[in-house]
Amino acid sequence: MALQALRELIRGQAAAEEIESITSGRGLWLPPEAGGEVSELLSAPTPADMNSAVIELRNLMPGGDLFHTAVLGLLCGTLVENGADPGAAIDTTLELLVRQLDALAEHPDEATRAATHLTFPAAMTMLCRSKETRKRWRLRPEMMARLDELEDAGLVPFFLREVFTLHDDLDLLVLDQRNRRAYRFRLIGLRDRLYHCYALLQDALLRNCGPGYLDAEPLDEFNIRYARNDGLDLEERNAQHLSDHARFNFNYPGGLFMPGSAAVAELPTLGGTPFLLVEPRSIQFSWNPSNMYPVVHEALRASCELIREFDREETDTLLARCDLT
């Protein structure tokens, strides 16, 4: 498509009625000709057609002022929600997000704030579908510093920072001294608080080791689905009164238990890999999943899978390194 009307709109300055339409909650306003072009793009019938539409929109970015560029970002995000590949525009959208955050820090006027209503959802829908991009952007400390600053000032929502703090492809060693067993698990989409790890890990342990492992009681299936964000409907995603509790004692050498409120960085490490000791439950503690790891986007999936169980000799070596003979 030529997208002539949309191209002309993007090259101009955002009009007051465009900004007011967003800030008032009425939604995106477009002139009739540009609106027609957008409708045609958004009605692309196949994933391949959607990807082509995303690329056409991406190629117009940055293209104009911050608000109009954010319009393009939102349209790309809408196509991704409908089935387009997020990789087609994710880096361009995240560079736009950086511009947006800088503008919020320097001059958060009405136009800039209105643009956030467009940029933030687009970034979220793409990041929640692209683990590899999350891993790359998590290594940019300037992004985290800016998000911390703006969240403290009330200029960005909590869920935006949350998606930049996810742990993806995080390996975790789990040592069972009682049964002389040791495991390596891999976690994806893990929130940076150990309650989420515990919910995923105890499910993975019982799936792989069988019911009653380390005297553990059965798990609640809905709690597992919530921790994974697996096929939840809107009502289930908003399960404010949900409660879960530990089926094992999660610990570290010399400790009573590892608090679930701790961050992953607080775990001890073996050879650079974080680890936990697991044993029969000795202390009862519970948590509210919707408070500890609320669902931030319907597309974000979390998982914990066993990738290796060590043999007895390897296990004894690992336990000896922790002085657990």
PDB file of C-alpha atoms in Angstrom:
ATOM      1  CA  MET A   1       0.000   0.000   0.000  1.00  0.00           C
ATOM      2  CA  ALA A   2       1.116   3.561  -0.642  1.00  0.00           C
ATOM      3  CA  LEU A   3      -0.292   4.773   2.703  1.00  0.00           C
ATOM      4  CA  GLN A   4      -0.186   8.312   1.354  1.00  0.00           C
ATOM      5  CA  ALA A   5      -2.786   9.747   3.737  1.00  0.00           C
ATOM      6  CA  LEU A   6      -1.206   8.100   6.774  1.00  0.00           C
ATOM      7  CA  ARG A   7       2.238   9.239   5.666  1.00  0.00           C
ATOM      8  CA  GLU A   8       1.039  12.844   5.411  1.00  0.00           C
ATOM      9  CA  LEU A   9      -0.602  12.627   8.833  1.00  0.00           C
ATOM     10  CA  ILE A  10       2.566  11.304  10.458  1.00  0.00           C
ATOM     11  CA  ARG A  11       4.712  14.048   8.927  1.00  0.00           C
ATOM     12  CA  GLY A  12       2.530  16.753  10.470  1.00  0.00           C
ATOM     13  CA  GLN A  13       2.270  17.972  14.030  1.00  0.00           C
ATOM     14  CA  ALA A  14      -0.322  16.248  16.195  1.00  0.00           C
ATOM     15  CA  ALA A  15      -3.524  18.258  16.357  1.00  0.00           C
ATOM     16  CA  ALA A  16      -5.245  19.117  19.620  1.00  0.00           C
ATOM     17  CA  GLU A  17      -8.253  16.935  18.767  1.00  0.00           C
ATOM     18  CA  GLU A  18      -6.002  13.888  18.254  1.00  0.00           C
ATOM     19  CA  ILE A  19      -4.419  14.310  21.672  1.00  0.00           C
ATOM     20  CA  GLU A  20      -7.696  15.104  23.403  1.00  0.00           C
ATOM     21  CA  SER A  21      -9.331  12.028  21.916  1.00  0.00           C
ATOM     22  CA  ILE A  22      -6.715   9.866  23.634  1.00  0.00           C
ATOM     23  CA  THR A  23      -6.629  11.691  26.961  1.00  0.00           C
ATOM     24  CA  SER A  24     -10.434  11.702  27.189  1.00  0.00           C
ATOM     25  CA  GLY A  25     -10.571   7.953  26.659  1.00  0.00           C
ATOM     26  CA  ARG A  26     -12.423   8.061  23.333  1.00  0.00           C
ATOM     27  CA  GLY A  27      -9.572   6.299  21.567  1.00  0.00           C
ATOM     28  CA  LEU A  28      -7.508   6.915  18.477  1.00  0.00           C
ATOM     29  CA  TRP A  29      -8.804   9.573  16.086  1.00  0.00           C
ATOM     30  CA  LEU A  30      -7.709   9.550  12.437  1.00  0.00           C
ATOM     31  CA  PRO A  31      -8.812  11.621   9.432  1.00  0.00           C
ATOM     32  CA  PRO A  32     -11.125   9.619   7.117  1.00  0.00           C
ATOM     33  CA  GLU A  33      -8.529   8.907   4.416  1.00  0.00           C
ATOM     34  CA  ALA A  34      -5.865   7.797   6.883  1.00  0.00           C
ATOM     35  CA  GLY A  35      -8.474   5.845   8.822  1.00  0.00           C
ATOM     36  CA  GLY A  36      -9.405   3.946   5.688  1.00  0.00           C
ATOM     37  CA  GLU A  37      -5.796   2.987   5.045  1.00  0.00           C
ATOM     38  CA  VAL A  38      -5.388   1.822   8.632  1.00  0.00           C
ATOM     39  CA  SER A  39      -8.590  -0.236   8.502  1.00  0.00           C
ATOM     40  CA  GLU A  40      -7.297  -1.998   5.417  1.00  0.00           C
ATOM     41  CA  LEU A  41      -3.956  -2.723   7.107  1.00  0.00           C
ATOM     42  CA  LEU A  42      -5.593  -4.061  10.253  1.00  0.00           C
ATOM     43  CA  SER A  43      -7.890  -6.353   8.252  1.00  0.00           C
ATOM     44  CA  ALA A  44      -4.937  -8.287   6.796  1.00  0.00           C
ATOM     45  CA  PRO A  45      -6.276 -11.865   6.493  1.00  0.00           C
ATOM     46  CA  THR A  46      -3.165 -14.010   7.103  1.00  0.00           C
ATOM     47  CA  PRO A  47      -0.122 -13.826   9.411  1.00  0.00           C
ATOM     48  CA  ALA A  48       2.080 -13.164   6.379  1.00  0.00           C
ATOM     49  CA  ASP A  49      -0.135 -10.238   5.353  1.00  0.00           C
ATOM     50  CA  MET A  50      -0.064  -8.938   8.943  1.00  0.00           C
ATOM     51  CA  ASN A  51       3.735  -9.113   8.982  1.00  0.00           C
ATOM     52  CA  SER A  52       3.865  -7.140   5.737  1.00  0.00           C
ATOM     53  CA  ALA A  53       1.531  -4.538   7.240  1.00  0.00           C
ATOM     54  CA  VAL A  54       3.736  -4.234  10.330  1.00  0.00           C
ATOM     55  CA  ILE A  55       6.787  -3.710   8.152  1.00  0.00           C
ATOM     56  CA  GLU A  56       5.000  -0.990   6.170  1.00  0.00           C
ATOM     57  CA  LEU A  57       4.118   0.810   9.387  1.00  0.00           C
ATOM     58  CA  ARG A  58       7.561   0.282  10.883  1.00  0.00           C
ATOM     59  CA  ASN A  59       9.161   1.850   7.829  1.00  0.00           C
ATOM     60  CA  LEU A  60       7.231   5.058   8.533  1.00  0.00           C
ATOM     61  CA  MET A  61       8.847   5.306  12.001  1.00  0.00           C
ATOM     62  CA  PRO A  62      10.036   7.568  13.496  1.00  0.00           C
ATOM     63  CA  GLY A  63       8.444   9.640  10.743  1.00  0.00           C
ATOM     64  CA  GLY A  64       7.211  12.590  12.766  1.00  0.00           C
ATOM     65  CA  ASP A  65       6.578  13.951  16.206  1.00  0.00           C
ATOM     66  CA  LEU A  66       6.485  11.680  19.240  1.00  0.00           C
ATOM     67  CA  PHE A  67       2.703  11.391  19.344  1.00  0.00           C
ATOM     68  CA  HIS A  68       2.328  10.404  15.688  1.00  0.00           C
ATOM     69  CA  THR A  69       5.212   7.954  15.919  1.00  0.00           C
ATOM     70  CA  ALA A  70       3.456   6.417  18.911  1.00  0.00           C
ATOM     71  CA  VAL A  71       0.347   6.028  16.733  1.00  0.00           C
ATOM     72  CA  LEU A  72       2.412   3.873  14.378  1.00  0.00           C
ATOM     73  CA  GLY A  73       3.721   1.891  17.338  1.00  0.00           C
ATOM     74  CA  LEU A  74       0.189   1.251  18.560  1.00  0.00           C
ATOM     75  CA  LEU A  75      -0.909   0.065  15.126  1.00  0.00           C
ATOM     76  CA  CYS A  76       2.052  -2.332  14.996  1.00  0.00           C
ATOM     77  CA  GLY A  77       1.127  -3.596  18.457  1.00  0.00           C
ATOM     78  CA  THR A  78      -2.476  -4.138  17.370  1.00  0.00           C
ATOM     79  CA  LEU A  79      -1.325  -6.279  14.461  1.00  0.00           C
ATOM     80  CA  VAL A  80       0.908  -8.283  16.812  1.00  0.00           C
ATOM     81  CA  GLU A  81      -2.100  -8.864  19.076  1.00  0.00           C
ATOM     82  CA  ASN A  82      -3.937 -10.157  16.004  1.00  0.00           C
ATOM     83  CA  GLY A  83      -1.169 -12.601  15.078  1.00  0.00           C
ATOM     84  CA  ALA A  84       1.735 -10.746  13.444  1.00  0.00           C
ATOM     85  CA  ASP A  85       5.309 -11.625  14.377  1.00  0.00           C
ATOM     86  CA  PRO A  86       6.532  -9.215  17.088  1.00  0.00           C
ATOM     87  CA  GLY A  87      10.044  -9.392  15.667  1.00  0.00           C
ATOM     88  CA  ALA A  88       8.985  -7.340  12.658  1.00  0.00           C
ATOM     89  CA  ALA A  89       8.847  -4.104  14.661  1.00  0.00           C
ATOM     90  CA  ILE A  90       9.909  -4.802  18.235  1.00  0.00           C
ATOM     91  CA  ASP A  91      13.294  -3.083  18.224  1.00  0.00           C
ATOM     92  CA  THR A  92      11.901  -0.023  16.455  1.00  0.00           C
ATOM     93  CA  THR A  93       9.074   0.101  18.987  1.00  0.00           C
ATOM     94  CA  LEU A  94      11.479  -0.205  21.913  1.00  0.00           C
ATOM     95  CA  GLU A  95      13.655   2.594  20.556  1.00  0.00           C
ATOM     96  CA  LEU A  96      10.465   4.637  20.395  1.00  0.00           C
ATOM     97  CA  LEU A  97       9.825   3.664  24.020  1.00  0.00           C
ATOM     98  CA  VAL A  98      13.245   5.028  24.981  1.00  0.00           C
ATOM     99  CA  ARG A  99      12.380   8.344  23.304  1.00  0.00           C
ATOM    100  CA  GLN A 100       9.056   8.317  25.120  1.00  0.00           C
ATOM    101  CA  LEU A 101      10.655   7.717  28.525  1.00  0.00           C
ATOM    102  CA  ASP A 102      13.235  10.449  27.920  1.00  0.00           C
ATOM    103  CA  ALA A 103      10.455  12.863  26.973  1.00  0.00           C
ATOM    104  CA  LEU A 104       8.497  11.956  30.101  1.00  0.00           C
ATOM    105  CA  ALA A 105      11.547  12.665  32.236  1.00  0.00           C
ATOM    106  CA  GLU A 106      12.300  15.991  30.548  1.00  0.00           C
ATOM    107  CA  HIS A 107       8.900  17.501  29.757  1.00  0.00           C
ATOM    108  CA  PRO A 108       5.795  15.408  30.587  1.00  0.00           C
ATOM    109  CA  ASP A 109       3.255  17.639  28.854  1.00  0.00           C
ATOM    110  CA  GLU A 110      -0.193  16.546  27.703  1.00  0.00           C
ATOM    111  CA  ALA A 111       0.976  15.370  24.279  1.00  0.00           C
ATOM    112  CA  THR A 112       3.780  13.324  25.791  1.00  0.00           C
ATOM    113  CA  ARG A 113       1.461  11.734  28.346  1.00  0.00           C
ATOM    114  CA  ALA A 114      -1.087  10.985  25.640  1.00  0.00           C
ATOM    115  CA  ALA A 115       1.582   9.263  23.584  1.00  0.00           C
ATOM    116  CA  THR A 116       2.296   6.920  26.506  1.00  0.00           C
ATOM    117  CA  HIS A 117      -1.217   5.486  26.140  1.00  0.00           C
ATOM    118  CA  LEU A 118      -0.117   4.345  22.685  1.00  0.00           C
ATOM    119  CA  THR A 119       3.523   3.373  23.212  1.00  0.00           C
ATOM    120  CA  PHE A 120       3.251   1.394  26.441  1.00  0.00           C
ATOM    121  CA  PRO A 121       0.649  -1.155  25.219  1.00  0.00           C
ATOM    122  CA  ALA A 122       2.573  -1.668  21.978  1.00  0.00           C
ATOM    123  CA  ALA A 123       5.831  -2.346  23.829  1.00  0.00           C
ATOM    124  CA  MET A 124       4.101  -4.668  26.295  1.00  0.00           C
ATOM    125  CA  THR A 125       2.360  -6.822  23.704  1.00  0.00           C
ATOM    126  CA  MET A 126       5.603  -7.324  21.793  1.00  0.00           C
ATOM    127  CA  LEU A 127       7.869  -7.941  24.796  1.00  0.00           C
ATOM    128  CA  CYS A 128       5.462 -10.442  26.312  1.00  0.00           C
ATOM    129  CA  ARG A 129       5.753 -12.488  23.125  1.00  0.00           C
ATOM    130  CA  SER A 130       9.508 -12.237  22.620  1.00  0.00           C
ATOM    131  CA  LYS A 131      11.722 -13.872  25.226  1.00  0.00           C
ATOM    132  CA  GLU A 132      14.944 -13.202  23.318  1.00  0.00           C
ATOM    133  CA  THR A 133      14.194  -9.486  23.084  1.00  0.00           C
ATOM    134  CA  ARG A 134      13.462  -9.349  26.814  1.00  0.00           C
ATOM    135  CA  LYS A 135      16.827 -10.949  27.481  1.00  0.00           C
ATOM    136  CA  ARG A 136      18.655  -8.388  25.328  1.00  0.00           C
ATOM    137  CA  TRP A 137      16.901  -5.359  26.790  1.00  0.00           C
ATOM    138  CA  ARG A 138      17.260  -6.583  30.367  1.00  0.00           C
ATOM    139  CA  LEU A 139      20.997  -6.000  29.958  1.00  0.00           C
ATOM    140  CA  ARG A 140      20.509  -2.247  29.470  1.00  0.00           C
ATOM    141  CA  PRO A 141      20.943  -0.713  32.942  1.00  0.00           C
ATOM    142  CA  GLU A 142      20.032   2.771  31.723  1.00  0.00           C
ATOM    143  CA  MET A 143      16.551   1.492  30.869  1.00  0.00           C
ATOM    144  CA  MET A 144      16.005   0.151  34.377  1.00  0.00           C
ATOM    145  CA  ALA A 145      17.287   3.357  35.954  1.00  0.00           C
ATOM    146  CA  ARG A 146      14.906   5.439  33.842  1.00  0.00           C
ATOM    147  CA  LEU A 147      11.940   3.178  34.627  1.00  0.00           C
ATOM    148  CA  ASP A 148      12.706   3.327  38.355  1.00  0.00           C
ATOM    149  CA  GLU A 149      12.840   7.113  38.210  1.00  0.00           C
ATOM    150  CA  LEU A 150       9.590   7.450  36.279  1.00  0.00           C
ATOM    151  CA  GLU A 151       7.705   4.856  38.307  1.00  0.00           C
ATOM    152  CA  ASP A 152       8.657   6.692  41.505  1.00  0.00           C
ATOM    153  CA  ALA A 153       7.266   9.864  39.922  1.00  0.00           C
ATOM    154  CA  GLY A 154       4.032   8.114  38.966  1.00  0.00           C
ATOM    155  CA  LEU A 155       4.658   8.532  35.238  1.00  0.00           C
ATOM    156  CA  VAL A 156       4.811   4.881  34.188  1.00  0.00           C
ATOM    157  CA  PRO A 157       2.663   1.940  35.337  1.00  0.00           C
ATOM    158  CA  PHE A 158       4.146  -0.866  37.422  1.00  0.00           C
ATOM    159  CA  PHE A 159       3.587  -3.475  34.710  1.00  0.00           C
ATOM    160  CA  LEU A 160       5.985  -1.765  32.313  1.00  0.00           C
ATOM    161  CA  ARG A 161       8.886  -2.122  34.714  1.00  0.00           C
ATOM    162  CA  GLU A 162       7.811  -5.675  35.561  1.00  0.00           C
ATOM    163  CA  VAL A 163       8.284  -6.921  32.015  1.00  0.00           C
ATOM    164  CA  PHE A 164      11.842  -5.533  31.952  1.00  0.00           C
ATOM    165  CA  THR A 165      12.741  -7.377  35.190  1.00  0.00           C
ATOM    166  CA  LEU A 166      11.650 -10.844  34.078  1.00  0.00           C
ATOM    167  CA  HIS A 167      14.190 -13.648  34.275  1.00  0.00           C
ATOM    168  CA  ASP A 168      14.327 -15.712  31.082  1.00  0.00           C
ATOM    169  CA  ASP A 169      16.335 -18.890  30.538  1.00  0.00           C
ATOM    170  CA  LEU A 170      17.431 -18.705  34.169  1.00  0.00           C
ATOM    171  CA  ASP A 171      19.029 -21.958  35.310  1.00  0.00           C
ATOM    172  CA  LEU A 172      18.406 -23.004  38.906  1.00  0.00           C
ATOM    173  CA  LEU A 173      20.071 -25.847  40.802  1.00  0.00           C
ATOM    174  CA  VAL A 174      17.893 -27.659  43.341  1.00  0.00           C
ATOM    175  CA  LEU A 175      19.575 -29.920  45.895  1.00  0.00           C
ATOM    176  CA  ASP A 176      17.777 -32.567  47.950  1.00  0.00           C
ATOM    177  CA  GLN A 177      20.081 -33.696  50.754  1.00  0.00           C
ATOM    178  CA  ARG A 178      17.586 -36.161  52.231  1.00  0.00           C
ATOM    179  CA  ASN A 179      17.326 -38.269  49.061  1.00  0.00           C
ATOM    180  CA  ARG A 180      20.758 -37.386  47.641  1.00  0.00           C
ATOM    181  CA  ARG A 181      19.226 -35.962  44.465  1.00  0.00           C
ATOM    182  CA  ALA A 182      20.083 -32.844  42.484  1.00  0.00           C
ATOM    183  CA  TYR A 183      18.408 -31.133  39.542  1.00  0.00           C
ATOM    184  CA  ARG A 184      18.900 -28.321  37.078  1.00  0.00           C
ATOM    185  CA  PHE A 185      15.740 -26.442  36.156  1.00  0.00           C
ATOM    186  CA  ARG A 186      15.249 -23.705  33.573  1.00  0.00           C
ATOM    187  CA  LEU A 187      12.847 -20.854  34.265  1.00  0.00           C
ATOM    188  CA  ILE A 188      11.235 -18.551  31.709  1.00  0.00           C
ATOM    189  CA  GLY A 189       9.124 -15.479  32.416  1.00  0.00           C
ATOM    190  CA  LEU A 190      10.029 -15.598  36.124  1.00  0.00           C
ATOM    191  CA  ARG A 191       9.045 -12.585  38.197  1.00  0.00           C
ATOM    192  CA  ASP A 192      11.800 -11.128  40.332  1.00  0.00           C
ATOM    193  CA  ARG A 193      10.424 -12.451  43.613  1.00  0.00           C
ATOM    194  CA  LEU A 194      10.906 -15.972  44.840  1.00  0.00           C
ATOM    195  CA  TYR A 195       7.230 -16.633  45.514  1.00  0.00           C
ATOM    196  CA  HIS A 196       6.793 -17.020  41.766  1.00  0.00           C
ATOM    197  CA  CYS A 197       9.782 -19.342  41.597  1.00  0.00           C
ATOM    198  CA  TYR A 198       8.366 -21.479  44.413  1.00  0.00           C
ATOM    199  CA  ALA A 199       4.974 -21.799  42.733  1.00  0.00           C
ATOM    200  CA  LEU A 200       6.554 -22.924  39.453  1.00  0.00           C
ATOM    201  CA  LEU A 201       9.258 -25.052  41.044  1.00  0.00           C
ATOM    202  CA  GLN A 202       7.109 -27.117  43.358  1.00  0.00           C
ATOM    203  CA  ASP A 203       4.853 -27.977  40.422  1.00  0.00           C
ATOM    204  CA  ALA A 204       7.869 -29.007  38.328  1.00  0.00           C
ATOM    205  CA  LEU A 205       9.315 -31.105  41.163  1.00  0.00           C
ATOM    206  CA  LEU A 206       6.099 -33.007  41.744  1.00  0.00           C
ATOM    207  CA  ARG A 207       5.529 -33.526  38.017  1.00  0.00           C
ATOM    208  CA  ASN A 208       9.002 -35.002  37.640  1.00  0.00           C
ATOM    209  CA  CYS A 209       9.398 -36.845  40.950  1.00  0.00           C
ATOM    210  CA  GLY A 210       5.852 -38.024  41.528  1.00  0.00           C
ATOM    211  CA  PRO A 211       3.133 -37.372  44.113  1.00  0.00           C
ATOM    212  CA  GLY A 212       4.228 -37.188  47.725  1.00  0.00           C
ATOM    213  CA  TYR A 213       7.845 -36.322  46.936  1.00  0.00           C
ATOM    214  CA  LEU A 214       9.463 -35.134  50.176  1.00  0.00           C
ATOM    215  CA  ASP A 215       6.087 -35.669  51.863  1.00  0.00           C
ATOM    216  CA  ALA A 216       4.555 -32.820  49.842  1.00  0.00           C
ATOM    217  CA  GLU A 217       0.793 -32.458  49.683  1.00  0.00           C
ATOM    218  CA  PRO A 218      -0.876 -32.117  46.256  1.00  0.00           C
ATOM    219  CA  LEU A 219      -0.933 -28.784  44.464  1.00  0.00           C
ATOM    220  CA  ASP A 220      -3.966 -26.774  43.456  1.00  0.00           C
ATOM    221  CA  GLU A 221      -4.314 -26.868  39.675  1.00  0.00           C
ATOM    222  CA  PHE A 222      -5.645 -23.336  39.388  1.00  0.00           C
ATOM    223  CA  ASN A 223      -2.669 -21.956  41.317  1.00  0.00           C
ATOM    224  CA  ILE A 224      -0.392 -23.693  38.830  1.00  0.00           C
ATOM    225  CA  ARG A 225      -2.277 -22.250  35.869  1.00  0.00           C
ATOM    226  CA  TYR A 226      -2.150 -18.796  37.430  1.00  0.00           C
ATOM    227  CA  ALA A 227       1.620 -18.983  38.024  1.00  0.00           C
ATOM    228  CA  ARG A 228       2.121 -20.026  34.392  1.00  0.00           C
ATOM    229  CA  ASN A 229      -0.552 -17.642  33.048  1.00  0.00           C
ATOM    230  CA  ASP A 230      -1.826 -20.650  31.177  1.00  0.00           C
ATOM    231  CA  GLY A 231      -5.184 -20.217  29.441  1.00  0.00           C
ATOM    232  CA  LEU A 232      -6.684 -17.838  31.994  1.00  0.00           C
ATOM    233  CA  ASP A 233      -9.824 -15.918  31.159  1.00  0.00           C
ATOM    234  CA  LEU A 234     -10.341 -12.316  32.286  1.00  0.00           C
ATOM    235  CA  GLU A 235     -12.030 -13.265  35.544  1.00  0.00           C
ATOM    236  CA  GLU A 236      -9.287 -15.764  36.379  1.00  0.00           C
ATOM    237  CA  ARG A 237      -6.541 -13.232  35.651  1.00  0.00           C
ATOM    238  CA  ASN A 238      -8.161 -10.946  38.234  1.00  0.00           C
ATOM    239  CA  ALA A 239      -8.347 -13.602  40.973  1.00  0.00           C
ATOM    240  CA  GLN A 240      -7.657 -11.195  43.828  1.00  0.00           C
ATOM    241  CA  HIS A 241      -8.474 -13.626  46.640  1.00  0.00           C
ATOM    242  CA  LEU A 242      -6.332 -16.504  45.393  1.00  0.00           C
ATOM    243  CA  SER A 243      -3.998 -18.032  47.979  1.00  0.00           C
ATOM    244  CA  ASP A 244      -1.096 -20.471  47.616  1.00  0.00           C
ATOM    245  CA  HIS A 245       1.394 -21.957  50.060  1.00  0.00           C
ATOM    246  CA  ALA A 246       4.704 -23.798  50.108  1.00  0.00           C
ATOM    247  CA  ARG A 247       4.638 -27.594  49.831  1.00  0.00           C
ATOM    248  CA  PHE A 248       8.393 -27.825  50.497  1.00  0.00           C
ATOM    249  CA  ASN A 249      10.889 -26.020  52.636  1.00  0.00           C
ATOM    250  CA  PHE A 250      13.034 -23.915  50.300  1.00  0.00           C
ATOM    251  CA  ASN A 251      16.310 -23.162  51.976  1.00  0.00           C
ATOM    252  CA  TYR A 252      20.025 -22.376  51.691  1.00  0.00           C
ATOM    253  CA  PRO A 253      22.969 -23.828  53.639  1.00  0.00           C
ATOM    254  CA  GLY A 254      22.803 -22.784  57.275  1.00  0.00           C
ATOM    255  CA  GLY A 255      19.391 -21.102  56.948  1.00  0.00           C
ATOM    256  CA  LEU A 256      15.879 -21.835  58.191  1.00  0.00           C
ATOM    257  CA  PHE A 257      14.162 -20.940  54.908  1.00  0.00           C
ATOM    258  CA  MET A 258      14.660 -18.611  51.953  1.00  0.00           C
ATOM    259  CA  PRO A 259      12.001 -15.863  52.110  1.00  0.00           C
ATOM    260  CA  GLY A 260       9.647 -15.805  49.166  1.00  0.00           C
ATOM    261  CA  SER A 261       9.751 -12.025  49.114  1.00  0.00           C
ATOM    262  CA  ALA A 262      13.465 -12.074  48.257  1.00  0.00           C
ATOM    263  CA  ALA A 263      14.770 -11.260  44.783  1.00  0.00           C
ATOM    264  CA  VAL A 264      16.500 -13.866  42.638  1.00  0.00           C
ATOM    265  CA  ALA A 265      19.808 -12.029  43.089  1.00  0.00           C
ATOM    266  CA  GLU A 266      19.676 -12.924  46.797  1.00  0.00           C
ATOM    267  CA  LEU A 267      19.965 -16.659  46.116  1.00  0.00           C
ATOM    268  CA  PRO A 268      23.340 -18.284  46.822  1.00  0.00           C
ATOM    269  CA  THR A 269      25.231 -19.597  43.806  1.00  0.00           C
ATOM    270  CA  LEU A 270      27.288 -22.622  42.817  1.00  0.00           C
ATOM    271  CA  GLY A 271      29.667 -21.939  39.948  1.00  0.00           C
ATOM    272  CA  GLY A 272      27.653 -18.829  39.137  1.00  0.00           C
ATOM    273  CA  THR A 273      24.299 -20.665  39.052  1.00  0.00           C
ATOM    274  CA  PRO A 274      21.722 -19.833  41.740  1.00  0.00           C
ATOM    275  CA  PHE A 275      20.612 -22.754  43.884  1.00  0.00           C
ATOM    276  CA  LEU A 276      18.115 -23.790  46.512  1.00  0.00           C
ATOM    277  CA  LEU A 277      17.920 -26.636  48.988  1.00  0.00           C
ATOM    278  CA  VAL A 278      14.609 -28.450  49.076  1.00  0.00           C
ATOM    279  CA  GLU A 279      13.408 -30.556  52.003  1.00  0.00           C
ATOM    280  CA  PRO A 280      10.181 -31.596  53.729  1.00  0.00           C
ATOM    281  CA  ARG A 281       8.187 -28.611  54.880  1.00  0.00           C
ATOM    282  CA  SER A 282       9.030 -27.472  58.382  1.00  0.00           C
ATOM    283  CA  ILE A 283       7.662 -23.925  58.286  1.00  0.00           C
ATOM    284  CA  GLN A 284       4.228 -22.977  56.985  1.00  0.00           C
ATOM    285  CA  PHE A 285       4.155 -19.901  54.762  1.00  0.00           C
ATOM    286  CA  SER A 286       1.694 -18.742  52.143  1.00  0.00           C
ATOM    287  CA  TRP A 287       1.260 -15.926  49.650  1.00  0.00           C
ATOM    288  CA  ASN A 288      -1.311 -14.128  47.530  1.00  0.00           C
ATOM    289  CA  PRO A 289      -0.402 -14.758  43.871  1.00  0.00           C
ATOM    290  CA  SER A 290      -2.293 -11.706  42.586  1.00  0.00           C
ATOM    291  CA  ASN A 291      -0.199  -9.566  44.911  1.00  0.00           C
ATOM    292  CA  MET A 292       3.161 -11.304  44.457  1.00  0.00           C
ATOM    293  CA  TYR A 293       3.031 -11.975  40.708  1.00  0.00           C
ATOM    294  CA  PRO A 294      -0.114 -10.518  39.163  1.00  0.00           C
ATOM    295  CA  VAL A 295      -0.787 -11.248  35.500  1.00  0.00           C
ATOM    296  CA  VAL A 296       0.595  -8.285  33.577  1.00  0.00           C
ATOM    297  CA  HIS A 297      -0.362  -9.432  30.066  1.00  0.00           C
ATOM    298  CA  GLU A 298      -2.388 -12.304  28.708  1.00  0.00           C
ATOM    299  CA  ALA A 299       0.392 -13.283  26.271  1.00  0.00           C
ATOM    300  CA  LEU A 300       3.136 -13.636  28.890  1.00  0.00           C
ATOM    301  CA  ARG A 301       3.848 -17.291  29.707  1.00  0.00           C
ATOM    302  CA  ALA A 302       5.985 -18.534  32.589  1.00  0.00           C
ATOM    303  CA  SER A 303       7.496 -21.996  32.877  1.00  0.00           C
ATOM    304  CA  CYS A 304       9.863 -24.155  34.900  1.00  0.00           C
ATOM    305  CA  GLU A 305      11.192 -27.309  33.321  1.00  0.00           C
ATOM    306  CA  LEU A 306      13.656 -29.959  34.442  1.00  0.00           C
ATOM    307  CA  ILE A 307      16.554 -30.029  32.014  1.00  0.00           C
ATOM    308  CA  ARG A 308      18.801 -32.415  33.936  1.00  0.00           C
ATOM    309  CA  GLU A 309      18.867 -34.695  36.969  1.00  0.00           C
ATOM    310  CA  PHE A 310      22.423 -35.298  38.125  1.00  0.00           C
ATOM    311  CA  ASP A 311      23.750 -38.782  38.785  1.00  0.00           C
ATOM    312  CA  ARG A 312      24.702 -39.843  42.298  1.00  0.00           C
ATOM    313  CA  GLU A 313      28.399 -38.998  41.987  1.00  0.00           C
ATOM    314  CA  GLU A 314      27.655 -35.530  40.611  1.00  0.00           C
ATOM    315  CA  THR A 315      25.035 -34.997  43.321  1.00  0.00           C
ATOM    316  CA  ASP A 316      27.460 -35.931  46.088  1.00  0.00           C
ATOM    317  CA  THR A 317      29.964 -33.455  44.674  1.00  0.00           C
ATOM    318  CA  LEU A 318      27.398 -30.654  44.603  1.00  0.00           C
ATOM    319  CA  LEU A 319      26.256 -31.397  48.152  1.00  0.00           C
ATOM    320  CA  ALA A 320      29.881 -31.524  49.366  1.00  0.00           C
ATOM    321  CA  ARG A 321      30.524 -28.077  47.869  1.00  0.00           C
ATOM    322  CA  CYS A 322      27.712 -26.817  50.118  1.00  0.00           C
ATOM    323  CA  ASP A 323      29.111 -28.725  53.150  1.00  0.00           C
ATOM    324  CA  LEU A 324      26.072 -31.000  53.069  1.00  0.00           C
ATOM    325  CA  THR A 325      27.674 -34.407  53.481  1.00  0.00           C
TER     326      THR A 325
END
